[in-house]
């Protein structure tokens, strides 16, 4: 039977105290809703409907290019009302899986179980906590059968003591769900049409309600406040650290690493404290990353060391390189093997050949640097003339003296030596020393000015 998913994401999220729609707040670098959509996609549904309302344009814009059926809920009258907006677009014969857009860490596994169990009637995901404050409680009858859900704000003291709570996911047959939903009223503390009333209505009509318990509490944790988001971020990061450690990565501190994307590691990789990995990052065998580094969409080959406080972004780093401390690789930096990029060196849209070194205080932009080149301290490629960018080429085996400025476009031919402090604006001949600076003079008899 065809599966269709409906994700409820129209709420404002008042408790976040933010102008950003709640489902766009980020967990592990991605909007909450993106996590929910990813879990849904893993089940290969025929369609994914997202109910939007508060900040709807921003929510839609965050997912342009994705296959999503958008459904508007102009006024947010409750989760039941939200599902009601989507159901007319769902095929009558489909199985519907309804997800909360603010419960981001749900696993595809739990969702699969839910869909399987929904064949008998209605399936709901539940979890247990000693104090599930804020959540809807699962009321069971004397024989343990699910009877209904009571929302926290409508619950009597005895019901508040119930530990089992509704985790925000349910699955059922589309036409039966529509029938139950039509009976939901808004006579409750929040004057809302609660989706959770469907459970009591279904059970009351004799349908079987199956509760599927989620294995991990953080998997079903909802995000209603920044505090809950912060707690969940740590829980998620800790689970990722666990996976890295299990895969053989050495972490200096499992609580102080943040992965906001995909981190792929070879064997015997070491990661020191406070590193952030964003997008797709690949670290080869034996790579060491020092403390406080940020790596975004980079690949680092075997045996390379990235020292403290380095920022690497959209770059490729070869084997056995030494980067940092305090190095910055910007988009388009491509380093071959055995390259050294030292402190306060910035590399942008440049290739650097094997064994070349720029160890101190340099800007290398739009450059092509060959092998075994030494770029002296303070060397600058002057790539920008105020209108356009130009390229600097430094061929193999050159030695660039300290504080040279290379005014692009310019080519430093193979084996050139450039005198310290030179401003080079013309191509240089191979194998020669080029010096371009005023001759040093000393003035005998010169006296400093004195105040009268
Ligand atoms: C809901 C459940 C509660 C459950 C909890 C689990 C109801 C009535 N209560 O409570 O039993 O324990 O989730 O996390 O369903 N939304 C809309 N339109 C609306 C209202 C909400 O699309 O009119 C969306 C929100 O954007 C959100 C989701 O539905 O993504 C849940 O709404 P929220 O107000 O956060 O419900 P809870 O109070 O957390
Ligand atoms: Ca919620």
mmCIF file of C-alpha atoms in Angstrom, residues 57-447:
data_model
loop_
_atom_site.group_PDB
_atom_site.id
_atom_site.type_symbol
_atom_site.label_atom_id
_atom_site.label_comp_id
_atom_site.label_asym_id
_atom_site.label_seq_id
_atom_site.Cartn_x
_atom_site.Cartn_y
_atom_site.Cartn_z
ATOM 1 C CA UNK A 57 7.497 31.678 2.913
ATOM 2 C CA UNK A 58 10.767 31.345 4.796
ATOM 3 C CA UNK A 59 10.082 27.680 5.469
ATOM 4 C CA UNK A 60 9.363 26.980 1.796
ATOM 5 C CA UNK A 61 12.418 28.958 0.692
ATOM 6 C CA UNK A 62 14.654 26.833 2.914
ATOM 7 C CA UNK A 63 13.662 23.734 0.921
ATOM 8 C CA UNK A 64 13.534 24.963 -2.669
ATOM 9 C CA UNK A 65 14.359 22.231 -5.129
ATOM 10 C CA UNK A 66 13.113 19.446 -2.845
ATOM 11 C CA UNK A 67 10.132 17.274 -3.731
ATOM 12 C CA UNK A 68 7.605 18.449 -1.160
ATOM 13 C CA UNK A 69 3.851 19.012 -1.347
ATOM 14 C CA UNK A 70 3.241 22.244 0.543
ATOM 15 C CA UNK A 71 -0.072 22.682 2.337
ATOM 16 C CA UNK A 72 -1.004 25.967 3.957
ATOM 17 C CA UNK A 73 -2.637 26.196 7.354
ATOM 18 C CA UNK A 74 -3.465 29.908 7.402
ATOM 19 C CA UNK A 75 -4.503 29.991 11.069
ATOM 20 C CA UNK A 76 -2.896 27.618 13.524
ATOM 21 C CA UNK A 77 -5.904 26.083 15.232
ATOM 22 C CA UNK A 78 -4.115 22.985 16.470
ATOM 23 C CA UNK A 79 -2.349 19.846 15.307
ATOM 24 C CA UNK A 80 -5.643 18.104 14.397
ATOM 25 C CA UNK A 81 -6.684 21.089 12.296
ATOM 26 C CA UNK A 82 -3.242 21.045 10.658
ATOM 27 C CA UNK A 83 -3.641 17.427 9.548
ATOM 28 C CA UNK A 84 -7.139 18.233 8.320
ATOM 29 C CA UNK A 85 -5.667 20.741 5.843
ATOM 30 C CA UNK A 86 -3.432 18.059 4.335
ATOM 31 C CA UNK A 87 -5.714 15.021 4.225
ATOM 32 C CA UNK A 88 -7.736 16.103 1.162
ATOM 33 C CA UNK A 89 -4.449 15.973 -0.821
ATOM 34 C CA UNK A 90 -3.635 12.476 0.365
ATOM 35 C CA UNK A 91 -4.814 9.462 -1.618
ATOM 36 C CA UNK A 92 -7.775 7.845 0.189
ATOM 37 C CA UNK A 93 -6.181 4.430 -0.035
ATOM 38 C CA UNK A 94 -2.796 5.449 1.354
ATOM 39 C CA UNK A 95 -1.274 4.747 4.727
ATOM 40 C CA UNK A 96 -0.572 8.120 6.335
ATOM 41 C CA UNK A 97 2.365 8.727 8.638
ATOM 42 C CA UNK A 98 1.971 11.970 10.595
ATOM 43 C CA UNK A 99 5.113 13.562 12.041
ATOM 44 C CA UNK A 100 5.720 16.611 14.202
ATOM 45 C CA UNK A 101 8.117 19.031 12.525
ATOM 46 C CA UNK A 102 9.687 19.830 15.893
ATOM 47 C CA UNK A 103 10.761 16.288 16.812
ATOM 48 C CA UNK A 104 13.915 16.106 14.694
ATOM 49 C CA UNK A 105 15.889 13.056 15.769
ATOM 50 C CA UNK A 106 13.355 10.348 15.058
ATOM 51 C CA UNK A 107 14.898 7.299 13.427
ATOM 52 C CA UNK A 108 13.644 5.783 10.212
ATOM 53 C CA UNK A 109 13.604 2.482 12.095
ATOM 54 C CA UNK A 110 10.969 3.608 14.585
ATOM 55 C CA UNK A 111 8.908 5.084 11.748
ATOM 56 C CA UNK A 112 9.040 1.806 9.841
ATOM 57 C CA UNK A 113 7.749 -0.066 12.882
ATOM 58 C CA UNK A 114 4.953 2.446 13.198
ATOM 59 C CA UNK A 115 3.871 2.042 9.592
ATOM 60 C CA UNK A 116 3.941 -1.743 9.916
ATOM 61 C CA UNK A 117 1.808 -1.667 13.068
ATOM 62 C CA UNK A 118 -0.737 0.719 11.533
ATOM 63 C CA UNK A 119 -2.216 -2.067 9.406
ATOM 64 C CA UNK A 120 -4.360 -3.121 12.371
ATOM 65 C CA UNK A 121 -5.856 0.332 12.976
ATOM 66 C CA UNK A 122 -3.903 3.193 14.479
ATOM 67 C CA UNK A 123 -0.259 3.122 15.567
ATOM 68 C CA UNK A 124 1.292 5.756 17.817
ATOM 69 C CA UNK A 125 4.849 6.275 19.012
ATOM 70 C CA UNK A 126 5.304 6.626 22.754
ATOM 71 C CA UNK A 127 8.154 6.887 25.204
ATOM 72 C CA UNK A 128 8.621 6.935 28.964
ATOM 73 C CA UNK A 129 10.079 9.532 31.291
ATOM 74 C CA UNK A 130 9.819 9.922 35.052
ATOM 75 C CA UNK A 131 8.324 13.367 34.441
ATOM 76 C CA UNK A 132 7.175 13.978 30.870
ATOM 77 C CA UNK A 133 6.342 17.627 31.578
ATOM 78 C CA UNK A 134 4.527 19.349 28.717
ATOM 79 C CA UNK A 135 3.806 16.188 26.778
ATOM 80 C CA UNK A 136 0.510 14.374 26.171
ATOM 81 C CA UNK A 137 0.061 11.403 28.551
ATOM 82 C CA UNK A 138 -1.009 7.961 27.313
ATOM 83 C CA UNK A 139 -4.035 6.744 29.276
ATOM 84 C CA UNK A 140 -4.509 2.962 29.229
ATOM 85 C CA UNK A 141 -7.404 0.869 30.518
ATOM 86 C CA UNK A 142 -7.241 -1.850 33.175
ATOM 87 C CA UNK A 143 -6.120 -4.372 30.541
ATOM 88 C CA UNK A 144 -3.348 -2.093 29.346
ATOM 89 C CA UNK A 145 -4.995 -1.079 26.093
ATOM 90 C CA UNK A 146 -4.440 2.497 24.901
ATOM 91 C CA UNK A 147 -7.622 4.488 25.568
ATOM 92 C CA UNK A 148 -6.758 8.078 24.813
ATOM 93 C CA UNK A 149 -4.144 10.822 25.123
ATOM 94 C CA UNK A 150 -4.603 13.658 27.543
ATOM 95 C CA UNK A 151 -2.618 16.836 26.954
ATOM 96 C CA UNK A 152 -0.554 18.101 29.877
ATOM 97 C CA UNK A 153 -2.648 21.236 30.251
ATOM 98 C CA UNK A 154 -5.887 19.268 30.378
ATOM 99 C CA UNK A 155 -4.648 16.471 32.616
ATOM 100 C CA UNK A 156 -5.847 15.777 36.137
ATOM 101 C CA UNK A 157 -3.205 15.233 38.836
ATOM 102 C CA UNK A 158 -3.603 11.459 38.583
ATOM 103 C CA UNK A 159 -3.047 11.590 34.821
ATOM 104 C CA UNK A 160 -0.025 13.843 35.219
ATOM 105 C CA UNK A 161 1.627 11.027 37.156
ATOM 106 C CA UNK A 162 1.552 8.805 34.048
ATOM 107 C CA UNK A 163 5.056 8.276 32.696
ATOM 108 C CA UNK A 164 4.159 7.169 29.202
ATOM 109 C CA UNK A 165 3.761 10.026 26.734
ATOM 110 C CA UNK A 166 2.851 10.531 23.094
ATOM 111 C CA UNK A 167 6.022 11.151 21.073
ATOM 112 C CA UNK A 168 4.375 13.051 18.209
ATOM 113 C CA UNK A 169 4.103 10.397 15.470
ATOM 114 C CA UNK A 170 1.196 8.290 14.359
ATOM 115 C CA UNK A 171 0.214 6.207 11.370
ATOM 116 C CA UNK A 172 -3.113 4.975 10.047
ATOM 117 C CA UNK A 173 -5.215 4.451 6.973
ATOM 118 C CA UNK A 174 -6.075 7.769 5.274
ATOM 119 C CA UNK A 175 -9.836 7.389 5.027
ATOM 120 C CA UNK A 176 -10.251 6.023 8.569
ATOM 121 C CA UNK A 177 -8.044 8.806 9.914
ATOM 122 C CA UNK A 178 -10.191 11.388 8.115
ATOM 123 C CA UNK A 179 -13.310 9.908 9.728
ATOM 124 C CA UNK A 180 -11.857 10.082 13.232
ATOM 125 C CA UNK A 181 -10.434 13.554 12.652
ATOM 126 C CA UNK A 182 -13.852 14.909 11.636
ATOM 127 C CA UNK A 183 -15.058 14.224 15.184
ATOM 128 C CA UNK A 184 -12.303 16.197 16.933
ATOM 129 C CA UNK A 185 -13.582 19.283 18.796
ATOM 130 C CA UNK A 186 -11.729 22.116 20.516
ATOM 131 C CA UNK A 187 -13.244 22.006 23.981
ATOM 132 C CA UNK A 188 -9.978 22.032 25.928
ATOM 133 C CA UNK A 189 -7.576 24.275 27.814
ATOM 134 C CA UNK A 190 -5.990 25.639 24.623
ATOM 135 C CA UNK A 191 -9.190 25.804 22.520
ATOM 136 C CA UNK A 192 -7.311 23.885 19.828
ATOM 137 C CA UNK A 193 -8.203 20.923 17.642
ATOM 138 C CA UNK A 194 -5.841 18.331 19.043
ATOM 139 C CA UNK A 195 -4.589 15.593 16.744
ATOM 140 C CA UNK A 196 -4.141 13.534 19.884
ATOM 141 C CA UNK A 197 -7.939 13.388 20.365
ATOM 142 C CA UNK A 198 -7.985 11.051 17.368
ATOM 143 C CA UNK A 199 -6.539 8.311 19.548
ATOM 144 C CA UNK A 200 -9.483 8.350 21.992
ATOM 145 C CA UNK A 201 -11.972 8.549 19.134
ATOM 146 C CA UNK A 202 -10.360 5.601 17.327
ATOM 147 C CA UNK A 203 -10.149 3.479 20.488
ATOM 148 C CA UNK A 204 -13.759 4.395 21.385
ATOM 149 C CA UNK A 205 -14.948 3.179 17.997
ATOM 150 C CA UNK A 206 -13.305 -0.197 18.577
ATOM 151 C CA UNK A 207 -10.203 0.304 16.428
ATOM 152 C CA UNK A 208 -7.005 -1.247 17.673
ATOM 153 C CA UNK A 209 -4.454 1.304 18.859
ATOM 154 C CA UNK A 210 -0.888 0.004 18.974
ATOM 155 C CA UNK A 211 1.791 1.889 20.891
ATOM 156 C CA UNK A 212 5.330 1.558 19.596
ATOM 157 C CA UNK A 213 7.915 2.490 22.186
ATOM 158 C CA UNK A 214 10.953 4.410 20.967
ATOM 159 C CA UNK A 215 14.198 2.963 22.271
ATOM 160 C CA UNK A 216 16.087 6.190 23.001
ATOM 161 C CA UNK A 217 14.490 9.134 24.774
ATOM 162 C CA UNK A 218 16.450 11.713 22.796
ATOM 163 C CA UNK A 219 15.169 10.159 19.587
ATOM 164 C CA UNK A 220 11.686 11.414 20.354
ATOM 165 C CA UNK A 221 12.537 14.606 22.228
ATOM 166 C CA UNK A 222 10.534 17.601 21.011
ATOM 167 C CA UNK A 223 12.042 21.042 20.617
ATOM 168 C CA UNK A 224 9.834 23.690 22.190
ATOM 169 C CA UNK A 225 12.396 26.023 23.753
ATOM 170 C CA UNK A 226 15.996 27.015 23.145
ATOM 171 C CA UNK A 227 16.891 25.089 26.263
ATOM 172 C CA UNK A 228 15.405 21.886 24.868
ATOM 173 C CA UNK A 229 17.198 22.550 21.576
ATOM 174 C CA UNK A 230 20.529 23.016 23.365
ATOM 175 C CA UNK A 231 20.064 19.813 25.364
ATOM 176 C CA UNK A 232 19.155 17.874 22.229
ATOM 177 C CA UNK A 233 22.154 19.267 20.337
ATOM 178 C CA UNK A 234 24.473 17.899 23.024
ATOM 179 C CA UNK A 235 22.682 14.552 23.066
ATOM 180 C CA UNK A 236 22.960 14.305 19.292
ATOM 181 C CA UNK A 237 26.619 15.352 19.266
ATOM 182 C CA UNK A 238 27.374 12.839 21.961
ATOM 183 C CA UNK A 239 25.762 10.087 19.916
ATOM 184 C CA UNK A 240 27.944 11.123 16.964
ATOM 185 C CA UNK A 241 31.069 11.111 19.127
ATOM 186 C CA UNK A 242 30.133 7.630 20.173
ATOM 187 C CA UNK A 243 29.941 6.556 16.535
ATOM 188 C CA UNK A 244 33.331 8.136 15.775
ATOM 189 C CA UNK A 245 34.964 6.437 18.749
ATOM 190 C CA UNK A 246 33.399 3.113 17.807
ATOM 191 C CA UNK A 247 34.841 3.557 14.308
ATOM 192 C CA UNK A 248 38.335 4.000 15.777
ATOM 193 C CA UNK A 249 38.720 7.780 15.823
ATOM 194 C CA UNK A 250 40.611 9.183 18.834
ATOM 195 C CA UNK A 251 38.798 12.144 20.392
ATOM 196 C CA UNK A 252 40.599 14.167 23.064
ATOM 197 C CA UNK A 253 37.213 14.799 24.680
ATOM 198 C CA UNK A 254 34.021 13.154 23.509
ATOM 199 C CA UNK A 255 31.979 16.101 24.770
ATOM 200 C CA UNK A 256 33.936 18.729 22.877
ATOM 201 C CA UNK A 257 33.581 18.009 19.179
ATOM 202 C CA UNK A 258 30.790 19.210 16.903
ATOM 203 C CA UNK A 259 29.875 17.540 13.644
ATOM 204 C CA UNK A 260 27.366 19.509 11.571
ATOM 205 C CA UNK A 261 27.300 17.352 8.497
ATOM 206 C CA UNK A 262 29.240 14.238 7.532
ATOM 207 C CA UNK A 263 32.663 13.420 8.869
ATOM 208 C CA UNK A 264 34.449 10.472 7.300
ATOM 209 C CA UNK A 265 37.693 9.307 8.941
ATOM 210 C CA UNK A 266 40.433 6.849 8.072
ATOM 211 C CA UNK A 267 42.277 4.826 10.689
ATOM 212 C CA UNK A 268 44.076 6.418 13.649
ATOM 213 C CA UNK A 269 42.716 9.893 13.156
ATOM 214 C CA UNK A 270 43.149 12.137 16.200
ATOM 215 C CA UNK A 271 40.871 15.097 16.913
ATOM 216 C CA UNK A 272 41.663 17.501 19.718
ATOM 217 C CA UNK A 273 39.094 19.551 21.668
ATOM 218 C CA UNK A 274 36.642 22.146 20.319
ATOM 219 C CA UNK A 275 36.818 21.279 16.642
ATOM 220 C CA UNK A 276 33.843 21.947 14.371
ATOM 221 C CA UNK A 277 33.243 19.926 11.197
ATOM 222 C CA UNK A 278 30.691 21.246 8.736
ATOM 223 C CA UNK A 279 29.333 19.923 5.458
ATOM 224 C CA UNK A 280 31.339 17.007 4.080
ATOM 225 C CA UNK A 281 34.726 16.494 5.650
ATOM 226 C CA UNK A 282 37.068 13.636 4.859
ATOM 227 C CA UNK A 283 40.142 12.905 6.960
ATOM 228 C CA UNK A 284 42.645 10.320 5.715
ATOM 229 C CA UNK A 285 44.584 7.785 7.782
ATOM 230 C CA UNK A 286 46.669 9.234 10.602
ATOM 231 C CA UNK A 287 45.408 12.797 10.191
ATOM 232 C CA UNK A 288 45.719 14.905 13.349
ATOM 233 C CA UNK A 289 43.553 17.929 13.963
ATOM 234 C CA UNK A 290 44.667 20.291 16.731
ATOM 235 C CA UNK A 291 42.393 22.128 19.144
ATOM 236 C CA UNK A 292 39.908 24.801 18.042
ATOM 237 C CA UNK A 293 39.932 24.116 14.309
ATOM 238 C CA UNK A 294 37.006 24.566 11.918
ATOM 239 C CA UNK A 295 36.859 22.357 8.804
ATOM 240 C CA UNK A 296 34.079 22.946 6.302
ATOM 241 C CA UNK A 297 33.792 20.849 3.124
ATOM 242 C CA UNK A 298 37.418 19.793 3.017
ATOM 243 C CA UNK A 299 39.384 16.672 2.354
ATOM 244 C CA UNK A 300 42.657 16.095 4.139
ATOM 245 C CA UNK A 301 44.901 13.272 2.954
ATOM 246 C CA UNK A 302 46.956 10.741 4.907
ATOM 247 C CA UNK A 303 49.317 11.874 7.637
ATOM 248 C CA UNK A 304 48.585 15.590 7.485
ATOM 249 C CA UNK A 305 48.582 17.655 10.666
ATOM 250 C CA UNK A 306 46.284 20.612 11.120
ATOM 251 C CA UNK A 307 47.472 22.655 14.076
ATOM 252 C CA UNK A 308 45.476 24.750 16.535
ATOM 253 C CA UNK A 309 43.113 27.542 15.486
ATOM 254 C CA UNK A 310 43.076 26.821 11.779
ATOM 255 C CA UNK A 311 40.065 27.442 9.519
ATOM 256 C CA UNK A 312 39.789 25.323 6.366
ATOM 257 C CA UNK A 313 36.919 25.848 3.958
ATOM 258 C CA UNK A 314 36.163 24.214 0.560
ATOM 259 C CA UNK A 315 39.774 23.095 0.255
ATOM 260 C CA UNK A 316 41.785 20.013 -0.645
ATOM 261 C CA UNK A 317 44.852 19.173 1.366
ATOM 262 C CA UNK A 318 47.348 16.535 0.241
ATOM 263 C CA UNK A 319 49.254 13.972 2.273
ATOM 264 C CA UNK A 320 51.772 14.812 5.020
ATOM 265 C CA UNK A 321 51.067 18.543 4.949
ATOM 266 C CA UNK A 322 51.494 20.804 7.963
ATOM 267 C CA UNK A 323 48.772 23.415 8.320
ATOM 268 C CA UNK A 324 48.697 26.101 10.999
ATOM 269 C CA UNK A 325 48.605 27.035 13.764
ATOM 270 C CA UNK A 326 46.385 29.969 12.778
ATOM 271 C CA UNK A 327 46.195 29.105 9.080
ATOM 272 C CA UNK A 328 43.283 29.922 6.811
ATOM 273 C CA UNK A 329 42.461 27.936 3.696
ATOM 274 C CA UNK A 330 39.657 29.534 1.725
ATOM 275 C CA UNK A 331 37.573 28.098 -1.135
ATOM 276 C CA UNK A 332 39.634 26.709 -3.981
ATOM 277 C CA UNK A 333 42.830 26.121 -2.020
ATOM 278 C CA UNK A 334 44.413 22.907 -3.364
ATOM 279 C CA UNK A 335 47.572 21.719 -1.721
ATOM 280 C CA UNK A 336 49.692 18.842 -3.020
ATOM 281 C CA UNK A 337 51.669 16.615 -0.632
ATOM 282 C CA UNK A 338 54.239 17.849 1.930
ATOM 283 C CA UNK A 339 53.081 21.458 1.797
ATOM 284 C CA UNK A 340 53.540 23.686 4.855
ATOM 285 C CA UNK A 341 51.119 26.534 5.478
ATOM 286 C CA UNK A 342 52.034 28.297 8.699
ATOM 287 C CA UNK A 343 50.661 30.925 11.034
ATOM 288 C CA UNK A 344 48.647 33.811 9.622
ATOM 289 C CA UNK A 345 48.879 32.545 6.084
ATOM 290 C CA UNK A 346 45.739 32.838 3.950
ATOM 291 C CA UNK A 347 45.362 30.796 0.762
ATOM 292 C CA UNK A 348 42.479 31.380 -1.667
ATOM 293 C CA UNK A 349 41.769 29.824 -5.082
ATOM 294 C CA UNK A 350 45.358 28.674 -5.427
ATOM 295 C CA UNK A 351 47.227 25.491 -6.159
ATOM 296 C CA UNK A 352 50.401 24.815 -4.267
ATOM 297 C CA UNK A 353 52.787 22.126 -5.471
ATOM 298 C CA UNK A 354 54.500 19.344 -3.537
ATOM 299 C CA UNK A 355 56.972 20.354 -0.871
ATOM 300 C CA UNK A 356 56.291 24.089 -1.076
ATOM 301 C CA UNK A 357 56.195 26.207 2.053
ATOM 302 C CA UNK A 358 54.603 29.453 3.161
ATOM 303 C CA UNK A 359 55.261 29.493 6.844
ATOM 304 C CA UNK A 360 54.505 33.000 8.038
ATOM 305 C CA UNK A 361 52.149 35.940 7.492
ATOM 306 C CA UNK A 362 51.257 35.670 3.791
ATOM 307 C CA UNK A 363 48.380 36.159 1.402
ATOM 308 C CA UNK A 364 48.300 33.758 -1.522
ATOM 309 C CA UNK A 365 45.293 34.395 -3.757
ATOM 310 C CA UNK A 366 44.565 33.304 -7.345
ATOM 311 C CA UNK A 367 48.023 31.789 -7.588
ATOM 312 C CA UNK A 368 49.644 28.775 -9.160
ATOM 313 C CA UNK A 369 52.672 27.739 -7.148
ATOM 314 C CA UNK A 370 54.922 24.928 -8.303
ATOM 315 C CA UNK A 371 56.898 22.380 -6.311
ATOM 316 C CA UNK A 372 59.612 23.102 -3.709
ATOM 317 C CA UNK A 373 58.889 26.816 -3.623
ATOM 318 C CA UNK A 374 59.748 28.800 -0.516
ATOM 319 C CA UNK A 375 57.399 31.712 0.050
ATOM 320 C CA UNK A 376 59.097 34.039 2.529
ATOM 321 C CA UNK A 377 57.427 35.663 5.515
ATOM 322 C CA UNK A 378 55.027 38.445 4.649
ATOM 323 C CA UNK A 379 54.819 37.704 0.921
ATOM 324 C CA UNK A 380 51.671 39.050 -0.711
ATOM 325 C CA UNK A 381 50.151 38.234 -4.081
ATOM 326 C CA UNK A 382 48.528 41.512 -5.182
ATOM 327 C CA UNK A 383 45.712 39.845 -7.102
ATOM 328 C CA UNK A 384 43.154 42.649 -7.203
ATOM 329 C CA UNK A 385 43.482 45.910 -9.101
ATOM 330 C CA UNK A 386 40.218 47.350 -7.850
ATOM 331 C CA UNK A 387 38.230 45.926 -10.751
ATOM 332 C CA UNK A 388 39.402 42.437 -11.620
ATOM 333 C CA UNK A 389 41.375 39.565 -10.101
ATOM 334 C CA UNK A 390 44.616 38.449 -11.753
ATOM 335 C CA UNK A 391 46.779 35.372 -11.431
ATOM 336 C CA UNK A 392 50.263 34.954 -10.056
ATOM 337 C CA UNK A 393 52.355 32.036 -11.293
ATOM 338 C CA UNK A 394 55.401 30.897 -9.360
ATOM 339 C CA UNK A 395 57.184 28.017 -11.075
ATOM 340 C CA UNK A 396 59.081 25.176 -9.404
ATOM 341 C CA UNK A 397 62.077 25.754 -7.116
ATOM 342 C CA UNK A 398 61.637 29.498 -6.635
ATOM 343 C CA UNK A 399 62.696 31.347 -3.516
ATOM 344 C CA UNK A 400 60.582 34.390 -2.697
ATOM 345 C CA UNK A 401 62.332 36.682 -0.175
ATOM 346 C CA UNK A 402 60.452 38.028 2.802
ATOM 347 C CA UNK A 403 57.947 40.816 2.345
ATOM 348 C CA UNK A 404 57.849 40.575 -1.445
ATOM 349 C CA UNK A 405 54.764 41.898 -3.204
ATOM 350 C CA UNK A 406 53.942 40.129 -6.451
ATOM 351 C CA UNK A 407 51.702 42.345 -8.567
ATOM 352 C CA UNK A 408 49.494 40.118 -10.715
ATOM 353 C CA UNK A 409 49.349 39.178 -13.493
ATOM 354 C CA UNK A 410 52.951 38.107 -13.120
ATOM 355 C CA UNK A 411 55.056 34.990 -13.656
ATOM 356 C CA UNK A 412 58.059 34.076 -11.557
ATOM 357 C CA UNK A 413 59.997 31.658 -13.742
ATOM 358 C CA UNK A 414 61.534 28.400 -12.548
ATOM 359 C CA UNK A 415 64.333 28.747 -10.028
ATOM 360 C CA UNK A 416 63.942 32.536 -9.620
ATOM 361 C CA UNK A 417 65.176 34.234 -6.492
ATOM 362 C CA UNK A 418 63.310 37.367 -5.416
ATOM 363 C CA UNK A 419 65.098 39.763 -3.094
ATOM 364 C CA UNK A 420 63.425 40.567 0.193
ATOM 365 C CA UNK A 421 61.139 43.572 0.107
ATOM 366 C CA UNK A 422 60.848 43.592 -3.692
ATOM 367 C CA UNK A 423 57.757 44.747 -5.520
ATOM 368 C CA UNK A 424 57.623 42.560 -8.619
ATOM 369 C CA UNK A 425 55.356 43.760 -11.408
ATOM 370 C CA UNK A 426 57.103 42.211 -14.427
ATOM 371 C CA UNK A 427 57.810 38.546 -15.210
ATOM 372 C CA UNK A 428 61.188 37.363 -13.983
ATOM 373 C CA UNK A 429 63.786 35.293 -15.873
ATOM 374 C CA UNK A 430 64.459 31.723 -14.763
ATOM 375 C CA UNK A 431 67.302 30.978 -12.372
ATOM 376 C CA UNK A 432 68.240 34.604 -11.624
ATOM 377 C CA UNK A 433 68.028 36.881 -8.625
ATOM 378 C CA UNK A 434 65.616 39.745 -9.186
ATOM 379 C CA UNK A 435 65.621 42.637 -6.770
ATOM 380 C CA UNK A 436 63.131 45.472 -7.139
ATOM 381 C CA UNK A 437 63.536 47.952 -4.351
ATOM 382 C CA UNK A 438 65.259 51.296 -3.761
ATOM 383 C CA UNK A 439 68.989 51.054 -3.084
ATOM 384 C CA UNK A 440 69.914 51.558 0.537
ATOM 385 C CA UNK A 441 71.594 54.926 1.129
ATOM 386 C CA UNK A 442 73.003 56.521 4.265
ATOM 387 C CA UNK A 443 73.521 60.298 4.428
ATOM 388 C CA UNK A 444 76.727 61.368 6.150
ATOM 389 C CA UNK A 445 76.397 64.686 8.013
ATOM 390 C CA UNK A 446 72.618 64.338 8.300
ATOM 391 C CA UNK A 447 71.271 65.681 11.615
#
